[in-house]
Amino acid sequence: MIRRFVLATVLCLMALVVIPALAQHQFLPHRASTQPNSAPSSNATATATLTPTPTPQYPPQGNDSTSSLGSFKIKVMPQFVSLFYNPGPPAIACPGFDPATNILSSPPLSDPATLIGRSMEIPDGSSWDVNGVPVGVPSGIIQPANVGESMLIPPPGIPCGGVSNCSSGPNTAEVHTEVESLHLLGSGAAVRAGQWYNNASATTWPPNKISPGEVESQSGPNGTAATFFPASSFFDVYVQVDMPACPAFTNAFPGGTLYNLMPLVVKNNQVTSFPPQVVYLHDSTSIVPILFLVDNPGFWHKDDILGYFLLVGHGVGTNQNDFNTFMGKQSNATCPIQ
């Protein structure tokens, strides 16, 4: 427990120092990987020579359409607390803001048409894994993206961390994934990714920031199609968050759009189907700040840090009551800012 707290503290302090400097430079997440001894001369050649065998449990390359729910909590930086709380008298707080903790909670959010792209089955550590493989199939304006290992930042321990009866290693079956469409809405707030990332009112492709991921079997290198599930899954999510104005008092939060420069890593190790019916949780070992997208003179500057995510949940294929119950049992991440 002490080691984990120290790690979280270091990550938090690093994030608060490094993120303002990085905010002027867009980047893709990177995970170091070992190149195989031999690799196809091009991605096109690689994907053409690997033919998946569809099974009732493991479908071929495609898209999964599902409903989804969401919620988040943000620890607001001290310099921006006055946007959400007026000590009065009388004391007035904006909806969702707790002045005792300086935590801003989102309203319930939902999206009836979330779209997730997935690749064909590929072996972990293979040239397709390293160099990239097409994810999803054409749908409207959406076109398949090429997702490779170097684009992914996995949470610690994937796929077997905290899981019993789990094996992993080179040649374990996996698929690469991508959030192709996410438009969570509720009480004037919105969380956007995929084809909604670039614009709050219209879909565009490709997104300026993609949200890639991976699903890896827990059956290890000797697993078969029949034992692909259960699997562990994660996404490196980049979102834009539209927050409505607070009408509670003069000079309260006027409304604005936020974004994350570091990936919001969400994970679940109980995936048993495509699409999943699980709740993805933010990996609390990473401290992810959320920044203002544009200037608003007198209130904030572009790339100022509003705060950092304490708790994020994304329920896929679940109902609101079950989602609320699950999220109510989760603990907030911690970070020593005052």
Short mmCIF file of C-alpha atoms in Angstrom, two decimals:
data_model
loop_
_atom_site.label_atom_id
_atom_site.label_comp_id
_atom_site.label_asym_id
_atom_site.label_seq_id
_atom_site.Cartn_x
_atom_site.Cartn_y
_atom_site.Cartn_z
CA MET A 1 0.00 0.00 0.00
CA ILE A 2 2.84 2.44 0.87
CA ARG A 3 4.60 1.74 -2.44
CA ARG A 4 1.38 2.29 -4.39
CA PHE A 5 0.70 5.60 -2.59
CA VAL A 6 4.24 6.80 -3.32
CA LEU A 7 3.84 5.85 -6.98
CA ALA A 8 0.52 7.69 -7.25
CA THR A 9 2.02 10.74 -5.52
CA VAL A 10 5.00 10.82 -7.90
CA LEU A 11 2.77 10.39 -10.94
CA CYS A 12 0.48 13.13 -9.74
CA LEU A 13 3.27 15.60 -9.14
CA MET A 14 4.86 14.72 -12.48
CA ALA A 15 1.55 15.27 -14.25
CA LEU A 16 1.00 18.66 -12.66
CA VAL A 17 4.50 19.79 -13.61
CA VAL A 18 4.87 18.22 -17.05
CA ILE A 19 1.40 18.63 -18.56
CA PRO A 20 1.49 22.44 -18.97
CA ALA A 21 4.73 22.08 -20.94
CA LEU A 22 3.32 19.28 -23.08
CA ALA A 23 0.07 21.07 -23.79
CA GLN A 24 1.58 22.80 -26.79
CA HIS A 25 2.57 19.48 -28.39
CA GLN A 26 0.11 16.81 -29.49
CA PHE A 27 1.36 13.24 -29.30
CA LEU A 28 0.28 9.64 -29.69
CA PRO A 29 0.70 7.24 -26.77
CA HIS A 30 3.65 4.89 -27.09
CA ARG A 31 4.41 1.52 -25.60
CA ALA A 32 7.85 0.05 -26.19
CA SER A 33 7.76 -3.31 -27.94
CA THR A 34 10.21 -5.80 -29.31
CA GLN A 35 10.27 -6.16 -33.06
CA PRO A 36 10.03 -9.76 -34.28
CA ASN A 37 12.96 -11.24 -36.16
CA SER A 38 11.00 -11.12 -39.38
CA ALA A 39 8.14 -8.83 -40.33
CA PRO A 40 6.07 -8.38 -43.47
CA SER A 41 7.27 -5.70 -45.84
CA SER A 42 4.05 -3.72 -45.41
CA ASN A 43 0.90 -3.68 -43.31
CA ALA A 44 -1.15 -4.51 -46.38
CA THR A 45 0.85 -7.69 -46.91
CA ALA A 46 0.57 -8.58 -43.24
CA THR A 47 -3.19 -8.36 -43.07
CA ALA A 48 -3.66 -10.18 -46.36
CA THR A 49 -1.77 -13.26 -45.22
CA LEU A 50 -3.59 -13.73 -41.90
CA THR A 51 -7.07 -15.17 -42.23
CA PRO A 52 -9.17 -15.36 -39.07
CA THR A 53 -11.39 -18.34 -38.40
CA PRO A 54 -14.75 -17.08 -37.12
CA THR A 55 -16.20 -18.93 -34.14
CA PRO A 56 -19.34 -18.36 -32.05
CA GLN A 57 -17.15 -16.67 -29.41
CA TYR A 58 -14.67 -14.85 -31.56
CA PRO A 59 -16.03 -12.84 -34.51
CA PRO A 60 -13.93 -11.57 -37.43
CA GLN A 61 -12.85 -7.96 -37.90
CA GLY A 62 -15.83 -5.64 -37.51
CA ASN A 63 -17.72 -3.04 -35.48
CA ASP A 64 -19.73 -3.48 -32.29
CA SER A 65 -22.66 -1.15 -31.66
CA THR A 66 -23.83 -0.88 -28.07
CA SER A 67 -25.40 1.43 -25.54
CA SER A 68 -23.15 2.96 -22.92
CA LEU A 69 -23.29 4.99 -19.72
CA GLY A 70 -20.74 7.25 -18.11
CA SER A 71 -19.79 9.35 -15.11
CA PHE A 72 -16.70 11.13 -13.84
CA LYS A 73 -15.33 13.04 -10.86
CA ILE A 74 -12.79 15.85 -11.14
CA LYS A 75 -10.70 17.28 -8.31
CA VAL A 76 -10.77 21.01 -9.11
CA MET A 77 -7.53 22.98 -8.73
CA PRO A 78 -7.67 25.64 -5.97
CA GLN A 79 -7.47 28.60 -8.37
CA PHE A 80 -10.68 27.48 -10.12
CA VAL A 81 -12.83 26.59 -7.10
CA SER A 82 -14.41 30.07 -7.21
CA LEU A 83 -15.98 29.16 -10.56
CA PHE A 84 -18.05 26.49 -8.84
CA TYR A 85 -18.53 27.81 -5.30
CA ASN A 86 -19.39 31.17 -3.77
CA PRO A 87 -18.90 31.09 0.04
CA GLY A 88 -21.47 33.88 0.39
CA PRO A 89 -23.27 34.61 2.47
CA PRO A 90 -25.28 32.81 1.44
CA ALA A 91 -22.98 29.96 0.32
CA ILE A 92 -23.89 28.73 -3.16
CA ALA A 93 -22.41 25.79 -5.07
CA CYS A 94 -22.88 24.81 -8.71
CA PRO A 95 -24.71 21.53 -9.42
CA GLY A 96 -22.42 18.56 -8.82
CA PHE A 97 -19.76 20.50 -6.90
CA ASP A 98 -18.89 19.57 -3.32
CA PRO A 99 -17.15 22.53 -1.58
CA ALA A 100 -16.01 20.27 1.28
CA THR A 101 -13.79 18.27 -1.09
CA ASN A 102 -13.56 20.51 -4.20
CA ILE A 103 -14.79 17.56 -6.24
CA LEU A 104 -16.98 18.14 -9.30
CA SER A 105 -19.20 15.18 -10.23
CA SER A 106 -20.76 14.82 -13.65
CA PRO A 107 -24.47 14.21 -14.16
CA PRO A 108 -25.50 10.74 -15.41
CA LEU A 109 -24.39 10.42 -19.04
CA SER A 110 -25.61 8.04 -21.74
CA ASP A 111 -25.09 7.18 -25.39
CA PRO A 112 -27.47 4.76 -27.14
CA ALA A 113 -25.18 4.25 -30.14
CA THR A 114 -21.57 3.79 -29.06
CA LEU A 115 -19.48 2.16 -31.81
CA ILE A 116 -16.32 0.16 -31.13
CA GLY A 117 -14.11 -1.17 -33.91
CA ARG A 118 -12.09 -4.37 -33.51
CA SER A 119 -9.47 -6.17 -35.56
CA MET A 120 -9.20 -9.80 -36.53
CA GLU A 121 -7.54 -12.11 -34.02
CA ILE A 122 -3.78 -11.62 -33.89
CA PRO A 123 -1.06 -13.29 -31.78
CA ASP A 124 0.45 -11.15 -29.04
CA GLY A 125 3.97 -10.09 -30.02
CA SER A 126 3.49 -10.92 -33.69
CA SER A 127 4.41 -8.57 -36.55
CA TRP A 128 0.71 -7.66 -36.89
CA ASP A 129 0.61 -6.73 -33.23
CA VAL A 130 3.78 -4.64 -33.49
CA ASN A 131 3.29 -3.01 -36.89
CA GLY A 132 -0.46 -2.56 -36.69
CA VAL A 133 -3.61 -4.15 -38.05
CA PRO A 134 -6.84 -2.62 -39.44
CA VAL A 135 -9.50 -2.06 -36.79
CA GLY A 136 -13.20 -1.88 -37.64
CA VAL A 137 -14.99 -1.79 -40.98
CA PRO A 138 -16.39 1.19 -42.93
CA SER A 139 -19.52 2.67 -41.34
CA GLY A 140 -20.83 6.00 -42.57
CA ILE A 141 -17.85 8.37 -42.57
CA ILE A 142 -15.81 6.01 -40.37
CA GLN A 143 -12.96 4.15 -42.03
CA PRO A 144 -10.78 1.41 -40.50
CA ALA A 145 -7.76 2.68 -38.59
CA ASN A 146 -4.45 0.88 -38.28
CA VAL A 147 -3.68 0.21 -34.60
CA GLY A 148 -0.32 -1.16 -33.51
CA GLU A 149 1.36 -1.94 -30.21
CA SER A 150 3.42 1.26 -30.19
CA MET A 151 0.20 3.30 -30.02
CA LEU A 152 -0.94 1.65 -26.77
CA ILE A 153 -0.28 2.44 -23.12
CA PRO A 154 -1.60 -0.51 -21.11
CA PRO A 155 -2.45 -0.37 -17.42
CA PRO A 156 0.02 -2.27 -15.21
CA GLY A 157 -0.40 -6.03 -15.14
CA ILE A 158 -2.60 -6.50 -18.22
CA PRO A 159 -3.91 -9.13 -18.84
CA CYS A 160 -3.31 -11.11 -15.63
CA GLY A 161 -2.93 -8.48 -12.92
CA GLY A 162 -5.46 -9.27 -10.19
CA VAL A 163 -6.82 -12.24 -12.15
CA SER A 164 -6.63 -15.87 -11.03
CA ASN A 165 -6.21 -18.78 -13.48
CA CYS A 166 -4.71 -16.46 -16.09
CA SER A 167 -1.85 -17.02 -18.51
CA SER A 168 -0.16 -14.64 -20.92
CA GLY A 169 2.86 -14.33 -23.17
CA PRO A 170 3.82 -14.24 -26.85
CA ASN A 171 1.19 -15.75 -29.20
CA THR A 172 -1.70 -15.22 -26.77
CA ALA A 173 -4.83 -14.38 -28.77
CA GLU A 174 -5.79 -10.70 -28.80
CA VAL A 175 -7.61 -8.09 -30.84
CA HIS A 176 -6.90 -4.39 -31.25
CA THR A 177 -9.79 -2.01 -30.77
CA GLU A 178 -10.75 1.63 -31.19
CA VAL A 179 -13.54 3.87 -29.92
CA GLU A 180 -15.08 4.91 -33.23
CA SER A 181 -18.07 6.82 -31.86
CA LEU A 182 -18.82 8.00 -28.33
CA HIS A 183 -21.27 10.81 -27.54
CA LEU A 184 -22.31 10.62 -23.91
CA LEU A 185 -24.94 13.24 -23.01
CA GLY A 186 -26.71 14.34 -19.84
CA SER A 187 -28.04 17.58 -18.28
CA GLY A 188 -26.25 19.76 -20.82
CA ALA A 189 -22.90 18.00 -20.46
CA ALA A 190 -21.22 15.85 -23.11
CA VAL A 191 -18.23 13.52 -23.39
CA ARG A 192 -17.06 13.04 -26.97
CA ALA A 193 -14.61 10.65 -28.64
CA GLY A 194 -14.11 9.00 -32.02
CA GLN A 195 -16.11 10.65 -34.78
CA TRP A 196 -17.46 13.19 -32.25
CA TYR A 197 -14.04 14.25 -30.96
CA ASN A 198 -13.37 17.11 -33.38
CA ASN A 199 -16.74 18.84 -33.29
CA ALA A 200 -19.55 19.02 -30.73
CA SER A 201 -22.31 19.40 -33.31
CA ALA A 202 -21.22 17.24 -36.27
CA THR A 203 -19.34 14.01 -36.92
CA THR A 204 -15.98 14.13 -38.70
CA TRP A 205 -13.27 11.59 -39.50
CA PRO A 206 -10.52 10.96 -38.64
CA PRO A 207 -10.51 12.27 -35.07
CA ASN A 208 -7.60 14.51 -34.09
CA LYS A 209 -6.99 12.05 -31.25
CA ILE A 210 -7.91 8.39 -31.64
CA SER A 211 -8.79 6.19 -28.65
CA PRO A 212 -7.17 2.77 -29.27
CA GLY A 213 -7.30 -0.32 -27.10
CA GLU A 214 -6.79 -4.04 -26.82
CA VAL A 215 -8.60 -7.17 -25.68
CA GLU A 216 -6.28 -10.02 -24.67
CA SER A 217 -7.32 -13.53 -23.74
CA GLN A 218 -6.50 -14.89 -20.30
CA SER A 219 -5.95 -18.37 -21.77
CA GLY A 220 -2.29 -17.76 -22.66
CA PRO A 221 -0.26 -18.94 -25.68
CA ASN A 222 -1.87 -22.40 -25.62
CA GLY A 223 -5.43 -21.07 -25.63
CA THR A 224 -7.94 -21.96 -28.33
CA ALA A 225 -10.90 -20.13 -29.84
CA ALA A 226 -13.14 -21.92 -27.38
CA THR A 227 -11.15 -20.50 -24.45
CA PHE A 228 -10.59 -16.96 -25.73
CA PHE A 229 -12.92 -15.63 -23.05
CA PRO A 230 -12.64 -14.44 -20.36
CA ALA A 231 -10.35 -11.67 -21.55
CA SER A 232 -8.86 -8.46 -20.22
CA SER A 233 -9.55 -5.20 -22.04
CA PHE A 234 -8.37 -1.62 -21.90
CA PHE A 235 -8.69 1.60 -23.88
CA ASP A 236 -6.46 4.68 -24.00
CA VAL A 237 -9.23 7.24 -24.24
CA TYR A 238 -8.95 10.82 -25.46
CA VAL A 239 -12.09 12.88 -24.94
CA GLN A 240 -13.42 16.37 -25.22
CA VAL A 241 -15.79 17.27 -22.40
CA ASP A 242 -18.41 19.98 -22.91
CA MET A 243 -19.55 21.41 -19.58
CA PRO A 244 -22.64 23.64 -19.35
CA ALA A 245 -22.69 27.05 -17.71
CA CYS A 246 -23.52 27.27 -14.00
CA PRO A 247 -26.31 29.82 -13.38
CA ALA A 248 -26.02 29.65 -9.58
CA PHE A 249 -24.24 32.98 -9.00
CA THR A 250 -22.51 35.89 -10.76
CA ASN A 251 -19.19 35.00 -12.42
CA ALA A 252 -19.79 31.29 -11.95
CA PHE A 253 -18.45 28.79 -14.50
CA PRO A 254 -19.58 30.16 -17.90
CA GLY A 255 -19.46 26.82 -19.71
CA GLY A 256 -16.56 25.47 -21.73
CA THR A 257 -14.81 22.54 -23.34
CA LEU A 258 -12.08 20.51 -21.70
CA TYR A 259 -9.72 17.82 -22.98
CA ASN A 260 -7.11 15.37 -21.72
CA LEU A 261 -3.58 15.46 -23.12
CA MET A 262 -2.54 12.23 -21.40
CA PRO A 263 -4.64 9.14 -22.22
CA LEU A 264 -7.39 8.24 -19.80
CA VAL A 265 -6.69 4.52 -19.37
CA VAL A 266 -9.84 2.52 -18.62
CA LYS A 267 -9.85 -1.23 -18.05
CA ASN A 268 -11.88 -4.32 -17.23
CA ASN A 269 -10.66 -7.91 -16.77
CA GLN A 270 -14.05 -9.64 -17.01
CA VAL A 271 -14.86 -9.38 -20.72
CA THR A 272 -16.79 -12.44 -21.91
CA SER A 273 -18.31 -11.28 -25.22
CA PHE A 274 -18.24 -8.78 -28.06
CA PRO A 275 -19.62 -6.26 -27.39
CA PRO A 276 -18.79 -6.52 -23.68
CA GLN A 277 -21.35 -6.05 -20.92
CA VAL A 278 -19.06 -4.57 -18.27
CA VAL A 279 -18.04 -1.31 -16.63
CA TYR A 280 -14.64 0.06 -17.60
CA LEU A 281 -12.90 1.94 -14.78
CA HIS A 282 -10.15 4.51 -14.91
CA ASP A 283 -6.84 2.97 -13.87
CA SER A 284 -6.15 4.96 -10.70
CA THR A 285 -2.39 4.36 -10.86
CA SER A 286 -2.28 7.11 -13.51
CA ILE A 287 -3.14 10.71 -12.67
CA VAL A 288 -4.79 12.39 -15.66
CA PRO A 289 -5.26 16.18 -15.69
CA ILE A 290 -8.05 17.79 -17.70
CA LEU A 291 -7.33 21.08 -19.46
CA PHE A 292 -9.26 23.99 -20.96
CA LEU A 293 -9.39 23.77 -24.75
CA VAL A 294 -9.57 27.50 -25.57
CA ASP A 295 -9.00 30.86 -23.89
CA ASN A 296 -11.76 32.54 -21.94
CA PRO A 297 -10.28 35.89 -20.82
CA GLY A 298 -11.01 36.72 -17.22
CA PHE A 299 -11.75 33.08 -16.37
CA TRP A 300 -8.88 30.92 -17.68
CA HIS A 301 -6.23 30.53 -20.36
CA LYS A 302 -6.01 27.82 -23.00
CA ASP A 303 -4.31 24.70 -21.60
CA ASP A 304 -4.78 25.72 -17.97
CA ILE A 305 -5.47 22.64 -15.86
CA LEU A 306 -8.96 22.68 -14.36
CA GLY A 307 -8.18 19.63 -12.26
CA TYR A 308 -7.61 15.89 -12.56
CA PHE A 309 -9.79 12.83 -12.86
CA LEU A 310 -10.43 11.01 -9.58
CA LEU A 311 -12.91 8.45 -10.85
CA VAL A 312 -14.18 7.61 -14.32
CA GLY A 313 -16.61 4.87 -15.27
CA HIS A 314 -17.87 3.77 -18.68
CA GLY A 315 -20.60 1.15 -18.60
CA VAL A 316 -21.03 -0.82 -21.82
CA GLY A 317 -24.25 -2.76 -22.40
CA THR A 318 -25.42 -2.28 -18.79
CA ASN A 319 -28.42 -0.55 -17.21
CA GLN A 320 -28.43 2.65 -15.18
CA ASN A 321 -29.27 1.05 -11.82
CA ASP A 322 -26.50 -1.55 -12.07
CA PHE A 323 -24.05 1.10 -13.26
CA ASN A 324 -24.92 3.47 -10.40
CA THR A 325 -24.62 0.67 -7.84
CA PHE A 326 -21.23 -0.39 -9.19
CA MET A 327 -19.85 3.15 -9.32
CA GLY A 328 -21.12 3.88 -5.82
CA LYS A 329 -18.81 1.15 -4.48
CA GLN A 330 -15.67 2.58 -6.11
CA SER A 331 -13.04 4.68 -4.34
CA ASN A 332 -11.61 7.92 -5.65
CA ALA A 333 -7.99 8.16 -6.66
CA THR A 334 -5.88 10.41 -4.43
CA CYS A 335 -3.37 13.14 -5.14
CA PRO A 336 -1.66 15.52 -2.67
CA ILE A 337 -2.61 18.91 -4.13
CA GLN A 338 -4.06 21.48 -1.78
#
